PDB file of C-alpha atoms in Angstrom:
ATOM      1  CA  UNK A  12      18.016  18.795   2.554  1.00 77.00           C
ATOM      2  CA  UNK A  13      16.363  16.024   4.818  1.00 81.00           C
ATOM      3  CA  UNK A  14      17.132  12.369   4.071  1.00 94.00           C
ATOM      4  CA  UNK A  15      16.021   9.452   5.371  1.00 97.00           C
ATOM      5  CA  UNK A  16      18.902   7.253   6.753  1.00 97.00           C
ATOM      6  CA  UNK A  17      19.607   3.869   7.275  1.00 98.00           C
ATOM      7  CA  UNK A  18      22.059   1.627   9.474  1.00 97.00           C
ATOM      8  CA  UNK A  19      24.045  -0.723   8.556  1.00 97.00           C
ATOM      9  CA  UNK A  20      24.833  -0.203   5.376  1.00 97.00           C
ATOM     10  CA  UNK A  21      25.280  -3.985   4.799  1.00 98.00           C
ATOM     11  CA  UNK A  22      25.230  -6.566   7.400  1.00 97.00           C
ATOM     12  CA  UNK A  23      26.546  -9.785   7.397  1.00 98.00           C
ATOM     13  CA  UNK A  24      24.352 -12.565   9.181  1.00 98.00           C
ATOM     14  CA  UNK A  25      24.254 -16.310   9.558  1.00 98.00           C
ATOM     15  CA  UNK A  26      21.805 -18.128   8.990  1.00 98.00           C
ATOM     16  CA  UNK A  27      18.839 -18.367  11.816  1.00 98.00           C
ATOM     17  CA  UNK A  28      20.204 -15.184  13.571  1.00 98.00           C
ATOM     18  CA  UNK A  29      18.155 -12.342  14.713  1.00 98.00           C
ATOM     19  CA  UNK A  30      19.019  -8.738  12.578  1.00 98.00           C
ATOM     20  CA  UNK A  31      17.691  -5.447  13.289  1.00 98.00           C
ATOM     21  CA  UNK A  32      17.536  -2.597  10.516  1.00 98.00           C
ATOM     22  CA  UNK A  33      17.452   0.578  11.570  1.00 97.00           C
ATOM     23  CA  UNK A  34      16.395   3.797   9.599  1.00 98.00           C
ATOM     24  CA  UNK A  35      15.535   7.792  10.883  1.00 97.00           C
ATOM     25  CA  UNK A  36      12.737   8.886   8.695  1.00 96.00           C
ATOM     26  CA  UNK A  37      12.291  12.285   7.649  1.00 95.00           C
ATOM     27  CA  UNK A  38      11.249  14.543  11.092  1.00 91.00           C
ATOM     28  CA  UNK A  39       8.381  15.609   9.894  1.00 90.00           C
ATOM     29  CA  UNK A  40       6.963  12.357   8.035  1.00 93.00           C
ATOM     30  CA  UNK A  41       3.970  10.610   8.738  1.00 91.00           C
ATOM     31  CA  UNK A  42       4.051   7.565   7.285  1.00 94.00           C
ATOM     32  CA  UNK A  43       6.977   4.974   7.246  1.00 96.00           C
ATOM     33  CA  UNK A  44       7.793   1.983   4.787  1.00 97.00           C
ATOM     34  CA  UNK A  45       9.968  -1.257   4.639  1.00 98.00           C
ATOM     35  CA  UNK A  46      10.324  -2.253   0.946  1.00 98.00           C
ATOM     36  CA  UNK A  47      12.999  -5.207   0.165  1.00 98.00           C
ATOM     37  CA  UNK A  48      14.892  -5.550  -3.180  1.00 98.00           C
ATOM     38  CA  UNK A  49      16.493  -8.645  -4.080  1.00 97.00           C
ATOM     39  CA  UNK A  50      19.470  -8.534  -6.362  1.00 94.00           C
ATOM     40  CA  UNK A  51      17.606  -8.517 -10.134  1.00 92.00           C
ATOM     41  CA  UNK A  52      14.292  -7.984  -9.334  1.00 95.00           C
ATOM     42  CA  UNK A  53      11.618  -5.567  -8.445  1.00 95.00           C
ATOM     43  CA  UNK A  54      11.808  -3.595  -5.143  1.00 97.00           C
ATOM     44  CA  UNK A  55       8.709  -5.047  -2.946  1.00 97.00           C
ATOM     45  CA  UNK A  56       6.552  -3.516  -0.323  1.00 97.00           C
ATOM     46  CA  UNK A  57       7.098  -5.246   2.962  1.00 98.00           C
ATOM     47  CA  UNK A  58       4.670  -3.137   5.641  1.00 97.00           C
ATOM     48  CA  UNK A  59       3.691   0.643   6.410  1.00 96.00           C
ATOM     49  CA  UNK A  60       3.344   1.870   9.386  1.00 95.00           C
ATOM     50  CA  UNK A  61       1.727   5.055  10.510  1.00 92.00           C
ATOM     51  CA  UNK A  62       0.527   6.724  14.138  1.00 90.00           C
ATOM     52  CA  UNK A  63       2.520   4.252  15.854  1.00 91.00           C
ATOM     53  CA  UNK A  64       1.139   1.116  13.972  1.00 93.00           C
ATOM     54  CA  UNK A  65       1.250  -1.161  11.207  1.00 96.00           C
ATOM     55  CA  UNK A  66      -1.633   0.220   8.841  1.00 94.00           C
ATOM     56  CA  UNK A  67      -0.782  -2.443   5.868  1.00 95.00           C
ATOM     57  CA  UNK A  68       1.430  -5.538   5.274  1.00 96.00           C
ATOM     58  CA  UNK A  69       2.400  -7.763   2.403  1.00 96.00           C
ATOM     59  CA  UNK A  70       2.705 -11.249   2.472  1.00 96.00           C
ATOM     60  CA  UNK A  71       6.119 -11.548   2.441  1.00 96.00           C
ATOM     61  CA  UNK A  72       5.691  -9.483   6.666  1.00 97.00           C
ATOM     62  CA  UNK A  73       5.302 -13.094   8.328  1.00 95.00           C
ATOM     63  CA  UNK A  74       5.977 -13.729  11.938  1.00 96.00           C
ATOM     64  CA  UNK A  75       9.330 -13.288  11.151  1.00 97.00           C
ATOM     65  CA  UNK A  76       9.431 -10.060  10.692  1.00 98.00           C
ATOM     66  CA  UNK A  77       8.551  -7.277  13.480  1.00 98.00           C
ATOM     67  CA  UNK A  78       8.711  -2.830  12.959  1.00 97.00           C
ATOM     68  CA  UNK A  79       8.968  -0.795  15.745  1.00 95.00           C
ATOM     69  CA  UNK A  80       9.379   3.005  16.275  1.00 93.00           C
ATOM     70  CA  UNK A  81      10.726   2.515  19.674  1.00 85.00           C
ATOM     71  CA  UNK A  82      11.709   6.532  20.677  1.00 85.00           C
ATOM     72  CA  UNK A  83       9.806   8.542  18.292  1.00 79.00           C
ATOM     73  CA  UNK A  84      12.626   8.832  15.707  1.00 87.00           C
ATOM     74  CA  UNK A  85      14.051   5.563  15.123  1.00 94.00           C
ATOM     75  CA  UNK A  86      11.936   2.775  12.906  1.00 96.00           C
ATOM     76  CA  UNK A  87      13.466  -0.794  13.304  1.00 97.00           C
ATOM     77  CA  UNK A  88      12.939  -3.588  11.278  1.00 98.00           C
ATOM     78  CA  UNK A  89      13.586  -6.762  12.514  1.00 98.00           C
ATOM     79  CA  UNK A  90      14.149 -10.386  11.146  1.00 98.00           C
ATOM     80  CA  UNK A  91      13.804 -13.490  14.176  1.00 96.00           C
ATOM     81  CA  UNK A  92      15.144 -16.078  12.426  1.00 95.00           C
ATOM     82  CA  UNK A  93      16.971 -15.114   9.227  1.00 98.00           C
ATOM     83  CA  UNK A  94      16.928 -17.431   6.060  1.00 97.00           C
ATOM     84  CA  UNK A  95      19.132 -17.013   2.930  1.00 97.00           C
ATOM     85  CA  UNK A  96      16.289 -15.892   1.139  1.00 97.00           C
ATOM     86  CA  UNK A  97      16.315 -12.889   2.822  1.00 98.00           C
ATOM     87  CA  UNK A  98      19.440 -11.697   1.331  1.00 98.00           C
ATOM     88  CA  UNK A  99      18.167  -8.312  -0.373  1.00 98.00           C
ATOM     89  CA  UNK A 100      18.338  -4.841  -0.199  1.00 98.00           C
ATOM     90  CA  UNK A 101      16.478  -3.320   2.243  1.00 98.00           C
ATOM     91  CA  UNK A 102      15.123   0.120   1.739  1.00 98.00           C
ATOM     92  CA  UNK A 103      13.038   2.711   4.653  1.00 98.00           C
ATOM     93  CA  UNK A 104      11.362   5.036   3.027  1.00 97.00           C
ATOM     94  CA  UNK A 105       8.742   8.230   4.838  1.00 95.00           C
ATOM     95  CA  UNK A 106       6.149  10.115   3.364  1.00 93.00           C
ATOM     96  CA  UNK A 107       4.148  13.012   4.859  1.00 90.00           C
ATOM     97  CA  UNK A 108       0.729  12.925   3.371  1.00 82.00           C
ATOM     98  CA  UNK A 109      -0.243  11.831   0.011  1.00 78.00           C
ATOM     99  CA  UNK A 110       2.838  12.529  -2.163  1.00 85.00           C
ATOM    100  CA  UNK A 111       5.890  11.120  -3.190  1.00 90.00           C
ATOM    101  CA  UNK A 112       8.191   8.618  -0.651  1.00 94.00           C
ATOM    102  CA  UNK A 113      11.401   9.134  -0.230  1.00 96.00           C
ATOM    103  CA  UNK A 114      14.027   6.190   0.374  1.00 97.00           C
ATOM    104  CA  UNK A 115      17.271   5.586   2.316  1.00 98.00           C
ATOM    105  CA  UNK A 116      20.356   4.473   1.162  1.00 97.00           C
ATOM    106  CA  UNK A 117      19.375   1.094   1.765  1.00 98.00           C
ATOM    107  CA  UNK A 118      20.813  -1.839   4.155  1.00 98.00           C
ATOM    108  CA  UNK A 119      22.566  -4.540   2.182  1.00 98.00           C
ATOM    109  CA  UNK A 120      21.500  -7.897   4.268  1.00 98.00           C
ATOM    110  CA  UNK A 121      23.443 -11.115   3.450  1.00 98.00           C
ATOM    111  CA  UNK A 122      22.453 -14.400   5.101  1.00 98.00           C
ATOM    112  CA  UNK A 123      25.016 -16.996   4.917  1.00 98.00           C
TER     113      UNK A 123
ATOM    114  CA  UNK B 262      -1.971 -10.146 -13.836  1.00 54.00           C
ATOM    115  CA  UNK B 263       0.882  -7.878 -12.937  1.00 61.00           C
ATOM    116  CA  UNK B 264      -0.346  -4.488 -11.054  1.00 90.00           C
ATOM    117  CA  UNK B 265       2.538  -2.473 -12.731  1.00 95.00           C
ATOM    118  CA  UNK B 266       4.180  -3.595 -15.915  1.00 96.00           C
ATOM    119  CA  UNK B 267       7.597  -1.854 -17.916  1.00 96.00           C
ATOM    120  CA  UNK B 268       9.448  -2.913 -20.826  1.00 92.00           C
ATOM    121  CA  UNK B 269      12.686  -4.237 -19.228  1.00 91.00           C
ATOM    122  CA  UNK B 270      14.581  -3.203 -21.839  1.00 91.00           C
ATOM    123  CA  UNK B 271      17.384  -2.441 -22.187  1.00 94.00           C
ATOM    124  CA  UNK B 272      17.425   0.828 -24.206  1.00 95.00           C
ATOM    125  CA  UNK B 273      20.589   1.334 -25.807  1.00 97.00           C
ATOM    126  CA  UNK B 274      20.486   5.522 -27.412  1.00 97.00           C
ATOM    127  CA  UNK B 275      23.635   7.765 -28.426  1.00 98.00           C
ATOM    128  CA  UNK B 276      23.159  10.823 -26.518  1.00 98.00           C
ATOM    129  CA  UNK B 277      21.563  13.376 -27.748  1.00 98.00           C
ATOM    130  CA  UNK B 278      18.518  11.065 -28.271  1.00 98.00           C
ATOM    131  CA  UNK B 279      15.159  11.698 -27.358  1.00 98.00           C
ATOM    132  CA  UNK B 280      13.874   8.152 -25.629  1.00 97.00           C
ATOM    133  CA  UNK B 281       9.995   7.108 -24.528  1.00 96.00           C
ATOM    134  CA  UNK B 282       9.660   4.712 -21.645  1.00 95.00           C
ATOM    135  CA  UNK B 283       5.552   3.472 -21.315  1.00 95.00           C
ATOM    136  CA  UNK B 284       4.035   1.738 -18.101  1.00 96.00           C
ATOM    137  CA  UNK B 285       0.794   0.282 -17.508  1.00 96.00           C
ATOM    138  CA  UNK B 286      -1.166   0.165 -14.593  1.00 95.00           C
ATOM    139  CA  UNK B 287      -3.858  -2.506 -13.672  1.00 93.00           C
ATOM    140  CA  UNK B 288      -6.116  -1.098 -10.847  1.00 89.00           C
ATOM    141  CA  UNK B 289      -7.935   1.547 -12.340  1.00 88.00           C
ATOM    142  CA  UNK B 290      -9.052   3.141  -9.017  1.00 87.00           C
ATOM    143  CA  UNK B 291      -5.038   4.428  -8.703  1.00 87.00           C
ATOM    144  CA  UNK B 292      -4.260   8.044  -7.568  1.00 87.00           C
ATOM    145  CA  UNK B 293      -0.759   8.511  -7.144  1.00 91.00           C
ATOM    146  CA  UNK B 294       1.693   7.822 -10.164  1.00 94.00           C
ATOM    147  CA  UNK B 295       5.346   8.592 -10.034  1.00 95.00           C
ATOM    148  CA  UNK B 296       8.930   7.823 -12.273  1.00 97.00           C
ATOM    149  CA  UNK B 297      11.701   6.964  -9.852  1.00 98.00           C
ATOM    150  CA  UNK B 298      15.223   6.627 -10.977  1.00 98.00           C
ATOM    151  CA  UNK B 299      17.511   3.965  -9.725  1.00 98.00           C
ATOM    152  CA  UNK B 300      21.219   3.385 -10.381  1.00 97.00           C
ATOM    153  CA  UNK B 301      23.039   0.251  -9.830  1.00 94.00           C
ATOM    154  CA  UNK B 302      22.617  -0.884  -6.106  1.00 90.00           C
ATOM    155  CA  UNK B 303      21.053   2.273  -5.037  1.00 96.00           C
ATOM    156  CA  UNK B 304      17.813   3.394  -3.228  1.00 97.00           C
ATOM    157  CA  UNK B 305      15.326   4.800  -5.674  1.00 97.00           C
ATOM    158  CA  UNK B 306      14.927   8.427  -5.547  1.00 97.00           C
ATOM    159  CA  UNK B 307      12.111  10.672  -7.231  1.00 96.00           C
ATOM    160  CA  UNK B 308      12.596  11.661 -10.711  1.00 97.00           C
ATOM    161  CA  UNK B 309       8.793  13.199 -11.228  1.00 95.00           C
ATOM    162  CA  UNK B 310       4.957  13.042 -10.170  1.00 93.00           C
ATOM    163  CA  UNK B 311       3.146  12.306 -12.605  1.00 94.00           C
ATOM    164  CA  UNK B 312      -0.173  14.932 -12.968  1.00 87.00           C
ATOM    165  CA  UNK B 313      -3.006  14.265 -15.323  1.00 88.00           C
ATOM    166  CA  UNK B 314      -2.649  17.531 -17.157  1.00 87.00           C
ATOM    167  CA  UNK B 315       1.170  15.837 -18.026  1.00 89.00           C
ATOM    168  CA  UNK B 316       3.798  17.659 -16.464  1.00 93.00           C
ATOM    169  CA  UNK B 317       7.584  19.022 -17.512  1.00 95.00           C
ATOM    170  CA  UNK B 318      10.724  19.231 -15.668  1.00 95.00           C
ATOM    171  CA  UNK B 319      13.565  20.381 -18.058  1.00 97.00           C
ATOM    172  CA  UNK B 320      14.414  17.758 -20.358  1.00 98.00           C
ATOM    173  CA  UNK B 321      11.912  15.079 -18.861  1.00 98.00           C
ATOM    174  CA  UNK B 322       8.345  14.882 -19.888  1.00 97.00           C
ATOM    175  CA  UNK B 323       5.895  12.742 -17.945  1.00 97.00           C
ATOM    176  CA  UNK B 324       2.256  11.709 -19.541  1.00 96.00           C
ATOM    177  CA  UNK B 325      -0.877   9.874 -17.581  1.00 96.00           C
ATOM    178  CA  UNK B 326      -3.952   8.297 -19.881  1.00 94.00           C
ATOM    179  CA  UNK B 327      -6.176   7.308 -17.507  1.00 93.00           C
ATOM    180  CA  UNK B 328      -8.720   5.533 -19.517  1.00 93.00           C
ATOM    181  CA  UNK B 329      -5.997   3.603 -21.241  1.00 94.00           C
ATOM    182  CA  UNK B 330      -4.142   2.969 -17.927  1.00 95.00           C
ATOM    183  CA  UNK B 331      -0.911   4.224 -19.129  1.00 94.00           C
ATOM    184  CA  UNK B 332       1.773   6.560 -18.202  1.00 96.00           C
ATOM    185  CA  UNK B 333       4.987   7.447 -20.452  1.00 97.00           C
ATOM    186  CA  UNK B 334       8.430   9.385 -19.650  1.00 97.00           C
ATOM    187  CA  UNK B 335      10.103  11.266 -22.494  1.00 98.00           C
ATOM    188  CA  UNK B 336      13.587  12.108 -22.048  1.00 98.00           C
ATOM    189  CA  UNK B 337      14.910  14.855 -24.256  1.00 98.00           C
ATOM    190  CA  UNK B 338      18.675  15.420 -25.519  1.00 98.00           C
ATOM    191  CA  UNK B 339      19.586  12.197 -23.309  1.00 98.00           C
ATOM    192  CA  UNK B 340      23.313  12.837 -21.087  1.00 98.00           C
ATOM    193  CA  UNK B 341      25.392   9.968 -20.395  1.00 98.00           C
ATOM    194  CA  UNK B 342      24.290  10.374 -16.775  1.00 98.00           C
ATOM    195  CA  UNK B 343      20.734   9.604 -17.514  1.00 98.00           C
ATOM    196  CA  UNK B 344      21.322   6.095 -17.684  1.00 98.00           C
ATOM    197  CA  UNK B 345      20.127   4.131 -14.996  1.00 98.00           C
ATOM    198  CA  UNK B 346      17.062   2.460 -14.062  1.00 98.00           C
ATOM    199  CA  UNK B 347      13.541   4.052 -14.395  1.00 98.00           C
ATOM    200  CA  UNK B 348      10.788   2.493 -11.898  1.00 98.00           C
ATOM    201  CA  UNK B 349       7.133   3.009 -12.765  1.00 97.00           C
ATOM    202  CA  UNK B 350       5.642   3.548  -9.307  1.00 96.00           C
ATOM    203  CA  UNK B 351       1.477   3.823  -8.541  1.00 94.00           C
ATOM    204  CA  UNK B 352       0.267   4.172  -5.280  1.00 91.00           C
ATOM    205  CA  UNK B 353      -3.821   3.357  -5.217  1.00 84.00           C
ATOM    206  CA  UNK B 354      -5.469   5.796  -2.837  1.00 77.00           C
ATOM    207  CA  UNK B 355      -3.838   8.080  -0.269  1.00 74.00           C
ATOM    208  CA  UNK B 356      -1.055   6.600   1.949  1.00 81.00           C
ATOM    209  CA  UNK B 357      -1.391   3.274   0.327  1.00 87.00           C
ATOM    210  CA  UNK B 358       1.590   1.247  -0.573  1.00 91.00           C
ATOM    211  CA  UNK B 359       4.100   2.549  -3.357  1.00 93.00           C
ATOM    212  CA  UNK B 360       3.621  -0.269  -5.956  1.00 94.00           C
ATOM    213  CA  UNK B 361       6.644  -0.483  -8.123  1.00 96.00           C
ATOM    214  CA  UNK B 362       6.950  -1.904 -11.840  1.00 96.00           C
ATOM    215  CA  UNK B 363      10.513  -3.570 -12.762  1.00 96.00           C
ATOM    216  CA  UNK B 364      11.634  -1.172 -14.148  1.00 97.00           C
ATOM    217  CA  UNK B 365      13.098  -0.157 -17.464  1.00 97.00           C
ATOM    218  CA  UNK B 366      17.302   0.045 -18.181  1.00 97.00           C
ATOM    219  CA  UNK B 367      18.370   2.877 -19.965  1.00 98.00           C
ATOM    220  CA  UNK B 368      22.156   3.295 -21.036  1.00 98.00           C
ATOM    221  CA  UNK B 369      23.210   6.293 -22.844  1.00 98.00           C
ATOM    222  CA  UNK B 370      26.068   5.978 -24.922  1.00 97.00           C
ATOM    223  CA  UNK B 371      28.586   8.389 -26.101  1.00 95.00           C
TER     224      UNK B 371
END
C-alpha cells in the first residue's frame, strides 16, 4: 500500500540552526501538507502546496519557514533559524483530489 | 470561536461497550468531514469519511447533521485496541486545509 514517508524520524537541533524535513508524498498525489503537532495539543496546519506552489499558509508559515519540491518527488520543509518553540511533531501529509489526506510517520524536531 | 471543537475526555469504557464521541463544526460552508485516529506519538491515520447519508464500517458508525453542525462516531463492542485518540477533522471546500479538533481520548479497559 502507498505511504507517505518522512526523514528524520527525530532530529536533534540547537537553537538558531537551519533544519530541513523531508517527506515523499504519495506518487500519484496532488496536493501536499505540512501540519505541526506540539506535544499536548492539537495538530496545526502549517502550508499546502499544490502544482509546484504554495496555494495556502497559516500564520504560524513566517519567513522562517520555506517548502520546496525540489525533484518532483521530494517535499522539504525547512526552518532558517530554529527556536525552542518549534519543538513539535512534524507531520507531511498528500492528497489527490478532494478526499481524505494521508500522513507520514512524522519527524520528531527538538530545539535545544 | 473554535472552528472544530471535541470533548477532550477522557472516556474510560470496559470493552464490550458501545461509546459516542460528538464534534462540532463552526463554518457552515464545510464539505469534507472525516474521524482520524491517533495513538500516542503517532501520525494520524484515517479511521472514516464522514457522508451525509451517515455511513458504516464494521463496528464504527459515523453521523453528519448539517443544520446542527455536528458530526458523531459510534463505536460498537469497543476492543482494547480501540483506544487511542479520535481527531474530528473538516476540510471547508475542495483542497482546502484539513482543520483538526483536539481530539477526544478513548481508553478501553479490560
Amino acid at each position: 500500500e502507498p505511504e507517505v514517508t518522512q526523514t528524520p524520524s527525530h532530529q536533534v537541533t540547537q537553537m538558531g540552526q537551519e533544519v530541513i524535513l523531508r517527506c515523499v508524498p504519495i506518487s500519484n498525489h496532488l496536493y501536499f501538507y505540512w501540519y505541526r503537532q506540539i506535544l499536548g495539543q492539537k495538530v496545526e496546519f502549517l502550508v499546502s502546496f499544490y502544482n509546484n506552489e504554495i496555494s495556502e499558509k497559516s500564520e504560524i508559515f513566517d519567513d522562517q519557514f520555506s517548502v520546496e519540491r525540489p525533484d518532483g518527488s521530494n517535499f522539504t520543509l525547512k526552518i532558517r533559524s530554529t527556536k525552542l518553540e518549534d519543538s513539535a511533531m512534524y507531520f507531511c501529509a498528500s492528497r489527490f483530489d478532494r478526499v481524505e489526506a494521508f500522513f507520514g510517520q512524522g519527524t520528531r524536531l527538538t530545539v535545544v | 470561536r473554535k472552528e472544530v471543537e471535541q470533548d477532550p475526555g477522557p472516556f474510560n469504557v470496559p470493552e464490550g461497550a458501545t461509546v459516542a464521541f460528538n464534534c462540532t463544526y463552526s463554518n457552515s460552508a464545510s464539505q469534507s468531514f472525516f474521524w482520524y485516529r491517533q495513538d500516542c506519538r503517532k501520525e494520524p491515520k484515517l479511521l472514516m469519511s464522514v457522508y451525509s447519508s451517515g455511513n458504516e464500517d464494521g463496528r464504527f458508525t459515523a453521523q453528519l447533521n448539517r443544520a446542527s453542525q455536528y458530526i458523531s462516531l459510534l463505536i460498537r463492542d469497543s476492543k482494547l485496541s480501540d483506544s487511542a485518540t479520535y481527531l474530528c477533522v473538516v476540510s471547508y471546500s475542495g483542497n482546502t486545509p484539513l482543520v483538526f479538533g483536539k481530539g477526544t481520548r478513548l481508553s478501553v479497559i479490560a
